[in-house]
PDB file of C-alpha atoms in Angstrom:
ATOM      1  CA  MET A   1      40.377  -0.923 -14.675  1.00  0.00           C
ATOM      2  CA  ASP A   2      39.008  -1.531 -11.168  1.00  0.00           C
ATOM      3  CA  SER A   3      38.578  -5.105 -10.019  1.00  0.00           C
ATOM      4  CA  LEU A   4      34.993  -6.084  -9.216  1.00  0.00           C
ATOM      5  CA  VAL A   5      33.894  -7.325  -5.785  1.00  0.00           C
ATOM      6  CA  ILE A   6      30.302  -8.495  -5.422  1.00  0.00           C
ATOM      7  CA  VAL A   7      29.039  -9.053  -1.876  1.00  0.00           C
ATOM      8  CA  ASP A   8      26.098 -11.373  -1.175  1.00  0.00           C
ATOM      9  CA  ALA A   9      24.486  -9.244   1.557  1.00  0.00           C
ATOM     10  CA  ALA A  10      22.027 -11.848   2.844  1.00  0.00           C
ATOM     11  CA  ASN A  11      24.710 -14.506   3.155  1.00  0.00           C
ATOM     12  CA  VAL A  12      27.331 -12.252   4.726  1.00  0.00           C
ATOM     13  CA  VAL A  13      24.886 -10.663   7.203  1.00  0.00           C
ATOM     14  CA  GLY A  14      23.568 -14.119   8.069  1.00  0.00           C
ATOM     15  CA  SER A  15      27.057 -15.342   8.926  1.00  0.00           C
ATOM     16  CA  VAL A  16      27.109 -13.364  12.192  1.00  0.00           C
ATOM     17  CA  PRO A  17      24.458 -14.276  14.806  1.00  0.00           C
ATOM     18  CA  ASP A  18      23.965 -10.730  16.078  1.00  0.00           C
ATOM     19  CA  GLY A  19      20.178 -10.462  15.844  1.00  0.00           C
ATOM     20  CA  TRP A  20      20.187  -9.399  12.161  1.00  0.00           C
ATOM     21  CA  TRP A  21      16.884 -11.255  11.638  1.00  0.00           C
ATOM     22  CA  ARG A  22      15.061  -8.638  13.718  1.00  0.00           C
ATOM     23  CA  ASP A  23      16.094  -5.845  11.334  1.00  0.00           C
ATOM     24  CA  ARG A  24      17.290  -7.138   7.966  1.00  0.00           C
ATOM     25  CA  HIS A  25      17.326  -3.658   6.436  1.00  0.00           C
ATOM     26  CA  GLY A  26      19.429  -2.229   9.264  1.00  0.00           C
ATOM     27  CA  ALA A  27      21.801  -5.210   9.137  1.00  0.00           C
ATOM     28  CA  ALA A  28      22.350  -4.687   5.402  1.00  0.00           C
ATOM     29  CA  GLU A  29      23.023  -0.977   6.038  1.00  0.00           C
ATOM     30  CA  ARG A  30      25.619  -1.841   8.679  1.00  0.00           C
ATOM     31  CA  LEU A  31      27.351  -4.169   6.228  1.00  0.00           C
ATOM     32  CA  ARG A  32      27.217  -1.520   3.490  1.00  0.00           C
ATOM     33  CA  ASP A  33      28.743   1.021   5.856  1.00  0.00           C
ATOM     34  CA  ALA A  34      31.612  -1.368   6.669  1.00  0.00           C
ATOM     35  CA  LEU A  35      32.626  -1.723   3.002  1.00  0.00           C
ATOM     36  CA  PRO A  36      33.733   1.658   1.557  1.00  0.00           C
ATOM     37  CA  GLY A  37      37.286   1.478   2.894  1.00  0.00           C
ATOM     38  CA  TYR A  38      37.912  -1.621   0.815  1.00  0.00           C
ATOM     39  CA  ALA A  39      37.296   0.339  -2.400  1.00  0.00           C
ATOM     40  CA  THR A  40      40.446   2.373  -1.838  1.00  0.00           C
ATOM     41  CA  ASP A  41      42.469   0.025   0.386  1.00  0.00           C
ATOM     42  CA  GLY A  42      41.690  -3.316  -1.296  1.00  0.00           C
ATOM     43  CA  LEU A  43      41.062  -6.659   0.370  1.00  0.00           C
ATOM     44  CA  PRO A  44      44.301  -7.744   2.057  1.00  0.00           C
ATOM     45  CA  GLY A  45      45.657 -10.925   0.527  1.00  0.00           C
ATOM     46  CA  LEU A  46      42.835 -11.085  -2.031  1.00  0.00           C
ATOM     47  CA  MET A  47      42.616  -7.984  -4.241  1.00  0.00           C
ATOM     48  CA  ALA A  48      44.638  -4.837  -4.631  1.00  0.00           C
ATOM     49  CA  PRO A  49      42.892  -1.478  -4.974  1.00  0.00           C
ATOM     50  CA  PRO A  50      41.083   0.170  -6.574  1.00  0.00           C
ATOM     51  CA  LEU A  51      37.960  -1.959  -6.270  1.00  0.00           C
ATOM     52  CA  GLU A  52      34.429  -1.521  -7.511  1.00  0.00           C
ATOM     53  CA  LEU A  53      32.234  -2.800  -4.672  1.00  0.00           C
ATOM     54  CA  VAL A  54      28.706  -4.024  -5.364  1.00  0.00           C
ATOM     55  CA  LEU A  55      26.412  -5.109  -2.527  1.00  0.00           C
ATOM     56  CA  VAL A  56      23.487  -7.264  -3.672  1.00  0.00           C
ATOM     57  CA  VAL A  57      20.447  -7.041  -1.386  1.00  0.00           C
ATOM     58  CA  GLU A  58      17.118  -8.831  -1.461  1.00  0.00           C
ATOM     59  CA  GLY A  59      13.887  -9.103   0.491  1.00  0.00           C
ATOM     60  CA  ALA A  60      13.484  -6.660   3.381  1.00  0.00           C
ATOM     61  CA  ALA A  61      16.867  -5.086   2.561  1.00  0.00           C
ATOM     62  CA  ARG A  62      15.793  -3.927  -0.922  1.00  0.00           C
ATOM     63  CA  GLY A  63      15.473  -0.297   0.200  1.00  0.00           C
ATOM     64  CA  VAL A  64      19.148   0.027   1.171  1.00  0.00           C
ATOM     65  CA  GLU A  65      20.750   2.787  -0.880  1.00  0.00           C
ATOM     66  CA  SER A  66      24.190   3.143  -2.411  1.00  0.00           C
ATOM     67  CA  VAL A  67      26.890   5.237  -0.726  1.00  0.00           C
ATOM     68  CA  ASP A  68      30.232   6.529  -1.973  1.00  0.00           C
ATOM     69  CA  GLY A  69      32.366   3.494  -2.680  1.00  0.00           C
ATOM     70  CA  VAL A  70      29.544   0.933  -2.578  1.00  0.00           C
ATOM     71  CA  ARG A  71      26.907   0.427  -5.271  1.00  0.00           C
ATOM     72  CA  VAL A  72      23.847  -1.348  -3.899  1.00  0.00           C
ATOM     73  CA  VAL A  73      21.892  -3.515  -6.329  1.00  0.00           C
ATOM     74  CA  ALA A  74      18.454  -4.756  -5.274  1.00  0.00           C
ATOM     75  CA  ALA A  75      17.534  -8.189  -6.575  1.00  0.00           C
ATOM     76  CA  GLU A  76      13.972  -8.326  -7.851  1.00  0.00           C
ATOM     77  CA  GLY A  77      13.852 -12.059  -7.139  1.00  0.00           C
ATOM     78  CA  SER A  78      16.695 -14.312  -6.093  1.00  0.00           C
ATOM     79  CA  GLY A  79      19.804 -12.548  -4.859  1.00  0.00           C
ATOM     80  CA  ASP A  80      21.901 -15.453  -6.114  1.00  0.00           C
ATOM     81  CA  ASP A  81      20.490 -15.126  -9.633  1.00  0.00           C
ATOM     82  CA  ARG A  82      21.210 -11.381  -9.597  1.00  0.00           C
ATOM     83  CA  ILE A  83      24.811 -12.017  -8.499  1.00  0.00           C
ATOM     84  CA  VAL A  84      25.309 -14.521 -11.309  1.00  0.00           C
ATOM     85  CA  ARG A  85      23.952 -11.980 -13.832  1.00  0.00           C
ATOM     86  CA  LEU A  86      26.283  -9.300 -12.464  1.00  0.00           C
ATOM     87  CA  VAL A  87      29.290 -11.599 -12.853  1.00  0.00           C
ATOM     88  CA  ALA A  88      28.232 -12.472 -16.402  1.00  0.00           C
ATOM     89  CA  ASP A  89      27.423  -8.898 -17.427  1.00  0.00           C
ATOM     90  CA  GLU A  90      29.996  -6.784 -15.593  1.00  0.00           C
ATOM     91  CA  SER A  91      33.177  -8.752 -15.029  1.00  0.00           C
ATOM     92  CA  GLY A  92      34.238  -8.231 -18.663  1.00  0.00           C
ATOM     93  CA  GLY A  93      37.796  -9.538 -18.445  1.00  0.00           C
ATOM     94  CA  ARG A  94      38.606  -7.932 -15.112  1.00  0.00           C
ATOM     95  CA  ASP A  95      39.315  -9.731 -11.872  1.00  0.00           C
ATOM     96  CA  CYS A  96      36.018 -10.554 -10.158  1.00  0.00           C
ATOM     97  CA  LEU A  97      35.562 -11.764  -6.585  1.00  0.00           C
ATOM     98  CA  VAL A  98      32.245 -12.828  -5.037  1.00  0.00           C
ATOM     99  CA  VAL A  99      31.921 -12.740  -1.243  1.00  0.00           C
ATOM    100  CA  THR A 100      29.607 -15.535  -0.087  1.00  0.00           C
ATOM    101  CA  ALA A 101      29.582 -18.837   1.766  1.00  0.00           C
ATOM    102  CA  ASP A 102      26.770 -20.237  -0.380  1.00  0.00           C
ATOM    103  CA  ARG A 103      28.131 -23.398  -2.038  1.00  0.00           C
ATOM    104  CA  GLU A 104      25.722 -23.423  -4.976  1.00  0.00           C
ATOM    105  CA  LEU A 105      26.333 -19.745  -5.709  1.00  0.00           C
ATOM    106  CA  ARG A 106      30.064 -20.408  -5.464  1.00  0.00           C
ATOM    107  CA  ARG A 107      29.765 -23.149  -8.098  1.00  0.00           C
ATOM    108  CA  ARG A 108      27.719 -20.926 -10.429  1.00  0.00           C
ATOM    109  CA  VAL A 109      30.041 -17.895 -10.357  1.00  0.00           C
ATOM    110  CA  GLU A 110      33.244 -19.938 -10.514  1.00  0.00           C
ATOM    111  CA  ALA A 111      31.875 -21.474 -13.731  1.00  0.00           C
ATOM    112  CA  LEU A 112      31.829 -17.904 -15.107  1.00  0.00           C
ATOM    113  CA  GLY A 113      35.443 -17.253 -14.081  1.00  0.00           C
ATOM    114  CA  ALA A 114      34.899 -15.404 -10.804  1.00  0.00           C
ATOM    115  CA  ARG A 115      36.853 -16.156  -7.655  1.00  0.00           C
ATOM    116  CA  VAL A 116      35.042 -16.630  -4.343  1.00  0.00           C
ATOM    117  CA  THR A 117      35.871 -15.880  -0.727  1.00  0.00           C
ATOM    118  CA  GLY A 118      33.898 -16.224   2.481  1.00  0.00           C
ATOM    119  CA  PRO A 119      32.168 -13.560   4.587  1.00  0.00           C
ATOM    120  CA  ARG A 120      35.161 -13.064   6.910  1.00  0.00           C
ATOM    121  CA  ALA A 121      36.961 -11.252   4.095  1.00  0.00           C
ATOM    122  CA  VAL A 122      34.674  -8.257   4.703  1.00  0.00           C
ATOM    123  CA  TRP A 123      32.834  -9.106   7.928  1.00  0.00           C
ATOM    124  CA  GLY A 124      35.392 -10.846  10.103  1.00  0.00           C
ATOM    125  CA  PRO A 125      35.912 -10.653  13.850  1.00  0.00           C
ATOM    126  CA  SER A 126      36.659  -6.932  13.675  1.00  0.00           C
ATOM    127  CA  ARG A 127      33.274  -6.449  11.918  1.00  0.00           C
ATOM    128  CA  GLY A 128      34.176  -3.920   9.314  1.00  0.00           C
ATOM    129  CA  GLY A 129      36.344  -2.373   6.706  1.00  0.00           C
ATOM    130  CA  SER A 130      39.585  -0.581   7.092  1.00  0.00           C
TER     131      SER A 130
END
């Protein structure tokens, strides 16, 4: 069974001051496009492949579509609440990792048994997947 990685798009995009605020939709697409390699290659030092990657978007990024290797889930309201529901509903005994720097979200998903890592795991200095 694939391990589950849930990426908090707003938090990860917001971690890099590259002008993302001028085009939130485009910034979320760039993040999405950096992720597919992790599905087959894993996250070095964190999770071995294969991975199911879920990118949670909200607000202006809601129109971002899924691509091979990355399922995009649009939050109707709070992205954090949607991430918590995904952990509760879809982790089902498998290893689950949430990518965010949000402390409150971290607390909520860890209470459900998920592990957490920061944005650099998927959006570090090299800005992209493998």
